[in-house]
Structures are given as structure tokens and as C-alpha cells.
Amino acid sequence: MSDSHHEESFWRKYIFSTDHKVIGIQYGVTALLFLFFGFSLMMVMRWQLAFPDTAVPFVGGLIKWLADLNGFASDGNLPADLYNAFGAMHGTIMIFLGVVPLVVGAFGNYLVPLQIGAVDMAFPKLNMSSYWVYFIGGVIMFASFFLPGGAANSGWTSYPPLSDIATTGQTYWLLGMVFLITSSLLGSINIIVTIVQLRAPGLTWMRLPFFIWSQFVTSFLLVLAFPPLEAAGIFQLMDRVFHTSFFLPTGLVVGGEILNVSGGGSPLLWQHLFWFLAHPEVYVLILPGMGIIAEILTNNTRKPIWGYKSLVYSSAFLGFMSFLVWAHHMFLTGMGQGMSVFFQTTTMIISVPSVIILSCFMLSLWGGSIRFNTPMLFALGWIPMFGIGGLTGLPLGLSTPDIHLHDTYYVIGHFHYVVAPGTIFAIFAGIYYWFPKITGKMLNETMGKIHFYTSFIFMNGIFWPMFIQGLAGVSRRLADGGTSYAHAQDVLNWNAVMSYSAWLLALAQIPFIINLILTLKKEREANPDPNPWKATTIEWTDTTSPPLGHGNFEKVPTAHRGPYEYSVPGEDSDFTPQSQN
Amino acid sequence: MSGKDFTEHILHYRNIFIYLLIGTALTVGASYMDFNVSNSIAGAVFVGLTIATVKGYLVAANFMHLNSEKKLIHWILLLTVFFLGLLLLIPLLWDINLISNY
Amino acid sequence: MEIPYNVELREDTGLYNSKLGIWLFLASEVMLFGGLFSAYILLRTGAPVWPPIGEHGSITHLLTETIPHATFNTVILILSSVTMVMAWMSLRMKDLGKFKLYLGTTIVCAIIFLVVKYFEYSHKIHEGFVPSHDTYMALYFTLTGLHGVHILGGIVVLAYFFGPGLKMWDVEPQRFTNRIEIVGLYWHFVDLVWIFLFPTLYLLN
């Protein structure tokens, strides 16, 4: 890379690039497409929930075609088997192909080297391969829709014994997951090494922007929590391909006959290994979001973030504790009191750092001269949404109320508040905030605000009624939305409210998409302001917008102060860049 | 590194090699013995895994030169070993179930 | 611009980039094999007899026959670890001839290991002890199989440094020495895993 002036071919520059910025954008575009795809699956499912067994409008033909291909009967409606597959794939796609690649792959890749004043990630070739491994994993997942029997249909949690005896789609799911896990592992090792080894001179640990800290903790979670799921995935592959019995107990009856396997396995083994990953995974989704929100809040309140050190220690503690709570997903598996008490205690403990982080964010608003631009609106909207998501989790973490609430729509409402308005608002905030950095062009504010207010209303329209339904006892994963259950009758009318909200939420994304396209097509100003938000961190102050190609910086920056020195008394401007001497 | 240091290193590695061979012989030998702890093989498992741990330590400390590695690496591995312990405790959850099932 | 600390050490950590990278990778490998061992403990403690009795009876008699092979393999793998570390030492002494000798020995040892493994596998499968026979066989094939895949991957990387990768020695000797240290760390880890697999799968039944 010593001579950065030679012309690179199209392939090297845009497809197999080793530049962290290009890879970040590749991750971002791919993951946004998957996010949209996963959302589309849900829109079809919401039709089935609101109007069971009627033909789906607009895409009915497509559904019929897919159902025929999979071997299910359909008259343009969504058959139950296909509903199950859509449900399992909605979860998988949103988490493993949408949000994680966005917050870690896209934001992490693009911003980490820029914010710490590094020329690139520590291992650029590894970085490129982790994107392509992710891409292959995505292709495998997508391809599984067109198999006989359809895509994986045992839920995104893939609990055996059901998943062990499910159709071929499950094998594709496992193969796809092995690729996605490998990609995440490589990517997170890269991020940790970059943060530890490539920080600019003077950028000590306590001078790192909170976003970097969140990426650091997240990457550790990925490195240490993902491998047990990989182990579990290998076991399930063995069960499915070589007919072993890791997860199959002796004498399992399927379809009235005893299954012809050796037996001796344990279905609960999967649940333990799965949640050993999947609980830390929740923090993988939310921590980078918190990092994004911290950057935007402090920038738009024009004052230092309240309690920087508490934020850092809380996020580290959060990461650590997230390994000690996994079995609170399994209170109903016949676990004894001793273990229940242990896991509900750790669950209550883990809520403390989350509350500290949320409190720091709210206190940061106090006395600030707040600028209500689009990224800030999304950040402000994020605070109560994540708050609702977090607080509704407390009853689930206690084993007694969990007996009533387990596997109901209450759970769905709870975790969607955390990851849908929670993480996705943070992603939108981040896109509006860093778009001028990436392209040198500001997104349109009016369209951005329309996007925010409509999304905010409809997100709540989808997820708030889930609490009502869940408290009434409506189970998740019912293809008819509870129509055939007597206890669900009183709350069934909410199904249509949620469904209309979901479709309106899709319409609410149109201003966003138009905004992106129009702004991208617009001619860039001759010398775009590299720092339109008047921010202090290195990515805004020490390089152009968009940043230079390979190398990022004209000269390696040096940090002289903390990340959030806004409105420092005695300074000329209300922000003092980190690199200012 | 001087030639003298080099010879010292070679001798050191040779010694570790010999220790590992002795360890292997001991493990195999021990597996034929009957420790007779309340009619189970718990004794043999304990002895076998203790020897394996010692051998593992010898490899990690000397061949992977962890005995002279930087602090940061030690911290990362400490964290990993803690979570590894947790992972290996999963099977214990079943036994605790039985205790509290009365 | 060149990425810093590729070869030279960063002052505050005392490490070069790939050293930290490989240890993080090994940390994740520890958790991967940790998950496998955890399953082993669970299935074993849950079984009424170990190894379980299946369609073709119990594997116990076959296992007693295999102990000499497995012991031989253990010694071979420990030897390959020693030659690996010697290969790295030779590079630090700038003795390319010895490096090639030691690295070559490591590769040969690894291949011998896999050949022995192949005969072990085919013997068991021939007698009807396939992975689906019982949970012990399932664990046996999954754990040693995954370990074997690690050996195979190691052979590929080692062969690369024995062949085309060797060119780097002429241009950037320090960087090449680092690379050998890194692949060495991986190789010792594979050896370490086997040290635990050997008693758990072959001896303690």
C-alpha cells in the first residue's frame, strides 16, 4: 500500500476492496437490503395474523408460487408451514444478517479506524474476507427459501427435537449460521486488535469516544460467546446429516412411532449452548446502538456526556454480566429453584448497568442547548423506546411472572422494543449523522423529520398492543394469531391495529429511501464542510468528507484531550476538537 | 540472541519434551489402574485430567511461551478461562435440579 | 500508508498486531472446544453406562485395542510441537536450513497423525461403530473430527510457509519470523487440545 496513487481496477476498488470504508459500505448496503427483506416477510405474516387464511394482496401470486415450490397448498394465502418458515427466517435475517452486520460490520468498520486516527483496520485482507464470508452465509440463507419443504421453520432459536427432524431448510440454516459466525468472529478480532494496537498517539483508553468502547465490548462478546453456538450448530448438523443423537432423547415418538435413533441425547443441551450465545447477542445488538446514541446526544446538546467513566465501566460490566444470565430464557424447562434464584438474581443485577447508561443519557440532556435535527430526534426517540424495552424485561427475568408471560406476545413486545425501535432507531440516527461524513452531502432535514415522526408512531402501533395481547395470554408463533383460542378473543381486534401499523411503517420508510436516492444523486458542493455538526472527534476534525481513499489521514492525528469537550469555558468556539493542542 | 542462549533454549525444550512423554506414559499407565473410589471411575478421571492439565500447562507455558508473554494476553486468557469454566458448569445445572426437586 | 505495528512492537502493549489477533482467535477456539467438552460431560453424566451399549454392543473392547495407536499419535503430536518451536528458534538464529528441516518434520508428523487417524476411523466404521451408533461414538467422531480438521488446516498453512510463503524471508525476515511464531502458537494449541482429548475419549471409559 506504499504507493496509494496507482489506479486500481474496478474490482479491487469496489468489490474486493481492502479499504475499511468500502467494506463498511458493502456491509451497510447488504445489511440494509436484508433488513428490508426480513421486514417484508413480517408484513406478509401480519396479513395472515390480521385476516387469517385470506389471499395476500399484491404479492399473493408470489406467495402461491413459493408455496407450490415448497410443496404447500395455497390460494394466494399464507399457509401455516410457510408462516413458520417466514417467522424463523424473519428472526434470523433481522438479527444475524441485518442488525449485527449493520452495527458491527458497517458502523464498526467505517468508523472505528476513523475515530481512533488509524490508517485502516489492523488486518485489511481479513476484513475483506469477513465481508465475503458473511455474504456467502446470506446467500445460503436466502437460497433455503426455494428448497422443497421451505426454509428453516423451527423458529430462530431452532430448538430440537423439532429442528433435528425438520425439513432440509434447517440444514441450510445451520450451514449459513456457520458462515455468519465465522464472519463475525473474524470481524470482531479485527476490531479488537485495531482498537488496542492502532490508536493514534495521545488517544489513551479514557480519551476514547464511547462508540469505540461499545464496539470494543461488543467484539469481546462476539469472540467469546459465538463459539459455543458454533459447537451447538456442529452438533445439530451431525444430528441431521449423520443421524447422531446429541439432542434426541431415548424413545422419542414422532408421528406415533418411536424415532429410529440411538437416543441418549438431551434437547436442553441445545438450549443451554444456544442461549450462552444468544443472551450476550442481545448486548451485541444494543451496545453499539448505545455508542451511536452517545455520540449524537453529546454533539447536539453541545455539552460533555454526563458520566463518561460510568458509561465505560457500565458497558464493560454489562458485557461481563451478559455471560451469567443465559438460563433466564429457560425458567420453564424444569430447572430447579436453586438455579432459578441464581439466574433471576444475575438478571436483576444486569439491569443496573443498563439503567446507569440510560440515566447518563437523560442527565446529559439537562441544561443543554439542544439542536433538534433528525439524528438527534432519533436519538431522543431511542431513549424512551429502549427504556420501555428494558423495563418490560424485568417481569420476564423473575421466574414467577415468567410462568405466565413465557412464550406470549408480551415477550415479543419486550424484545422488539429493545431491538426494533431500540437498535434500529440508533441505526437510523447513525445513518443521518454520519451520512455527510461518508458522502460529503447532508440528507434533507424535512424528509428526515417526516421519517422520524411517522416511524416513531407506527413502531409503537406495532409493538405496544403486543403487551396487551401477551398479558391476556396469547402465545407467539400461532399462524392464526390466536383466532382459534377462546382466551384470545377479547384482544384479537389488536391484530389488525398492529398489522396496519406495520404496513404504514413500511410507507414511512419511503421518505427515507427517496431522501437517500436524491441526496446521492445531488452534485456535491465544491468544498463540503468536513465537520457540519461541529463535532469534536477525530473522524470529523482531521480528514475531509468523504475521507481520503487508502490511508484516511493526510498526517496521523494526535489526541490531546477527551472526546467530548463541548462548551469549554474560555474557548472561542463551543467545541474543542480532540486533536487541538 | 547468542549461540549460548540458543543451546540453553534447545536444552529447555528437550526437557519439556521428556516431561510430556513421561506425562503421557503416566496417563496411559494410570488408566489401567483401579483407584476404587466408591466403585466408580471418578478417581481415574481425576488423575487422568490432572495429568492432562499439567501437560497442557507445560505446552502453554513453554511452547506457547505464555510464561514470558505480555500482560494483555494474560488478561484476555484469564477472561476466557473464566467463561470456559462457566461453560463447563452447564452440566451441573441438571444435578442442582435434582437437589431442589424435593 | 503502511499499517503500523505489523512487524515492530507497539510500546504500551509490547505486541505486534497478529500476535494479539492469534491469541484472540485461540480464545474463541478455547470457547469452541469448551462447548464440545461441556456436551461431553453432560451426555456422559446423563448416560446409565459409558460408553453406551448400542446395536453392536459396547465399543469398550475396540477402545482397548486402539490405546497403543492413540498413544503413538499423542507422542507424534508432542514431537511435532517440539519441532515447531525449534523451527521458530532456528529462524531467530537466522539458520534457514535448520528451519526447513524442523518445519518439514512438523509437517511429516502431522501427516502421520492423520494417517493413523484414518486407520482408526475405518476400523471402527468397519465394525459398525458409526457416529449414529451411540452418543459416545457421536462425541468421538465429532470431537476428533473437528480436531482433525484443525490438523488439516494447520498442514495447509505450514506447507504454505514451507513452499511459496518462504519468499518473504528474503525481503522481510522479521515479519516472516513473526508469522512462524503465529502459526506455531496455533499448532501448539492443536496439540494442547489433543492432550485433553486423548484421556477423555480413549482412556477414561
XYZ file of N, CA and C in Angstrom, chain A residues 112-187:
228
model
N -14.586 2.933 13.293
C -13.553 2.678 14.298
C -12.191 3.228 13.868
N -11.676 2.858 12.673
C -10.373 3.417 12.311
C -10.387 4.942 12.220
N -11.488 5.519 11.716
C -11.527 6.979 11.583
C -11.525 7.657 12.946
N -12.283 7.094 13.901
C -12.378 7.756 15.200
C -11.118 7.613 16.031
N -10.334 6.566 15.796
C -9.120 6.414 16.594
C -7.884 6.870 15.815
N -8.090 7.471 14.649
C -6.971 8.014 13.884
C -6.057 6.955 13.298
N -6.642 5.834 12.826
C -5.846 4.760 12.237
C -5.978 4.786 10.720
N -4.971 4.253 10.026
C -4.992 4.298 8.567
C -5.975 3.285 7.988
N -6.213 2.209 8.690
C -7.151 1.176 8.233
C -7.381 0.247 9.412
N -8.122 -0.848 9.178
C -8.207 -1.875 10.202
C -6.857 -2.589 10.270
N -6.627 -3.324 11.364
C -5.330 -3.964 11.556
C -5.065 -5.012 10.473
N -6.110 -5.747 10.051
C -5.932 -6.802 9.051
C -6.891 -6.561 7.883
N -6.484 -5.754 6.889
C -7.421 -5.395 5.808
C -7.901 -6.586 4.991
N -7.019 -7.560 4.734
C -7.452 -8.700 3.905
C -8.450 -9.565 4.660
N -8.209 -9.719 5.967
C -9.127 -10.470 6.814
C -10.484 -9.777 6.833
N -10.431 -8.442 6.831
C -11.638 -7.639 6.842
C -12.470 -7.923 5.588
N -11.782 -7.913 4.436
C -12.467 -8.205 3.176
C -13.074 -9.603 3.221
N -12.283 -10.584 3.705
C -12.825 -11.938 3.682
C -13.991 -12.079 4.657
N -13.985 -11.320 5.773
C -15.130 -11.492 6.667
C -16.404 -10.965 6.011
N -16.298 -9.908 5.189
C -17.494 -9.484 4.468
C -17.982 -10.571 3.519
N -17.043 -11.175 2.773
C -17.472 -12.158 1.766
C -17.978 -13.440 2.397
N -17.425 -13.802 3.557
C -17.956 -14.966 4.276
C -19.389 -14.672 4.725
N -19.611 -13.438 5.202
C -20.971 -13.015 5.577
C -21.898 -13.103 4.374
N -21.414 -12.636 3.237
C -22.218 -12.627 2.014
C -22.626 -14.052 1.627
N -21.658 -14.983 1.696
C -21.970 -16.382 1.370
C -23.025 -16.921 2.329
N -22.851 -16.611 3.630
C -23.843 -17.032 4.617
C -25.227 -16.512 4.268
N -25.292 -15.251 3.821
C -26.568 -14.656 3.428
C -27.168 -15.358 2.224
N -26.321 -15.688 1.242
C -26.814 -16.364 0.035
C -27.390 -17.726 0.392
N -26.687 -18.456 1.295
C -27.180 -19.777 1.698
C -28.545 -19.644 2.371
N -28.665 -18.649 3.273
C -29.944 -18.443 3.966
C -31.049 -18.127 2.955
N -30.736 -17.253 2.007
C -31.733 -16.840 1.023
C -32.140 -18.024 0.149
N -31.137 -18.813 -0.250
C -31.408 -19.954 -1.130
C -32.343 -20.954 -0.462
N -32.285 -21.037 0.872
C -33.067 -22.065 1.557
C -34.573 -21.861 1.392
N -34.988 -20.650 0.990
C -36.417 -20.410 0.771
C -36.975 -21.258 -0.368
N -36.115 -21.650 -1.304
C -36.596 -22.288 -2.528
C -36.439 -23.806 -2.499
N -36.141 -24.345 -1.306
C -35.999 -25.803 -1.186
C -37.359 -26.452 -1.040
N -37.447 -27.753 -1.349
C -38.681 -28.461 -1.009
C -38.845 -28.456 0.511
N -40.033 -28.115 0.981
C -40.229 -28.016 2.428
C -39.907 -26.643 2.969
N -39.341 -25.787 2.118
C -39.128 -24.404 2.505
C -37.921 -24.174 3.385
N -37.778 -22.910 3.813
C -36.653 -22.530 4.663
C -36.854 -23.100 6.064
N -35.845 -22.887 6.919
C -35.915 -23.359 8.300
C -37.216 -22.899 8.929
N -37.904 -23.791 9.646
C -39.205 -23.427 10.194
C -39.361 -23.805 11.657
N -38.216 -23.891 12.374
C -38.293 -24.255 13.787
C -38.060 -23.049 14.686
N -38.341 -21.849 14.173
C -38.088 -20.649 14.962
C -36.632 -20.248 14.868
N -36.355 -18.938 15.159
C -34.951 -18.517 15.023
C -34.087 -19.172 16.084
N -34.731 -19.736 17.142
C -33.981 -20.400 18.195
C -33.663 -21.846 17.845
N -34.341 -22.402 16.833
C -34.043 -23.753 16.327
C -33.964 -24.809 17.417
N -34.945 -24.818 18.302
C -34.922 -25.806 19.380
C -35.105 -27.218 18.836
N -34.214 -28.149 19.238
C -34.506 -29.557 18.994
C -35.500 -30.054 20.041
N -36.164 -31.145 19.887
C -36.013 -32.119 18.786
C -36.667 -31.670 17.469
N -37.552 -30.641 17.514
C -38.234 -30.243 16.276
C -37.225 -29.953 15.160
N -36.196 -29.168 15.464
C -35.258 -28.773 14.414
C -34.450 -29.961 13.903
N -34.246 -30.979 14.770
C -33.480 -32.142 14.337
C -34.209 -32.935 13.256
N -35.549 -32.893 13.311
C -36.305 -33.707 12.354
C -36.993 -32.839 11.309
N -36.679 -31.521 11.286
C -37.319 -30.611 10.339
C -36.806 -30.839 8.916
N -37.422 -30.118 7.950
C -37.055 -30.301 6.542
C -35.663 -29.734 6.244
N -35.191 -29.967 5.010
C -33.824 -29.636 4.607
C -33.440 -28.187 4.882
N -34.433 -27.289 4.897
C -34.140 -25.883 5.150
C -33.311 -25.684 6.403
N -33.537 -26.525 7.416
C -32.810 -26.396 8.671
C -31.310 -26.650 8.476
N -30.978 -27.622 7.595
C -29.566 -27.893 7.334
C -28.910 -26.664 6.699
N -29.628 -26.028 5.760
C -29.109 -24.797 5.153
C -28.932 -23.720 6.200
N -29.915 -23.632 7.108
C -29.836 -22.631 8.177
C -28.554 -22.823 8.967
N -28.261 -24.101 9.337
C -27.069 -24.373 10.136
C -25.802 -24.032 9.364
N -25.777 -24.414 8.077
C -24.600 -24.091 7.261
C -24.425 -22.580 7.165
N -25.537 -21.888 6.906
C -25.480 -20.429 6.827
C -24.970 -19.832 8.119
N -25.456 -20.372 9.259
C -25.011 -19.848 10.547
C -23.518 -20.058 10.748
N -22.986 -21.214 10.326
C -21.554 -21.441 10.484
C -20.782 -20.343 9.757
N -21.237 -19.978 8.548
C -20.570 -18.895 7.813
C -20.719 -17.564 8.549
N -21.932 -17.255 9.009
C -22.158 -15.971 9.665
C -21.350 -15.862 10.955
N -21.267 -16.979 11.702
C -20.500 -16.965 12.947
C -19.029 -16.728 12.637
N -18.510 -17.457 11.628
C -17.110 -17.284 11.262
C -16.842 -15.832 10.885
N -17.738 -15.257 10.093
C -17.561 -13.871 9.667
C -17.521 -12.931 10.868
N -18.456 -13.122 11.803
C -18.488 -12.260 12.982
C -17.220 -12.401 13.804
N -16.735 -13.643 13.936
C -15.520 -13.872 14.717
C -14.347 -13.127 14.110
N -14.159 -13.296 12.790
C -13.031 -12.629 12.128
C -13.156 -11.119 12.271
N -14.383 -10.614 12.052
C -14.595 -9.170 12.123
C -14.311 -8.621 13.513
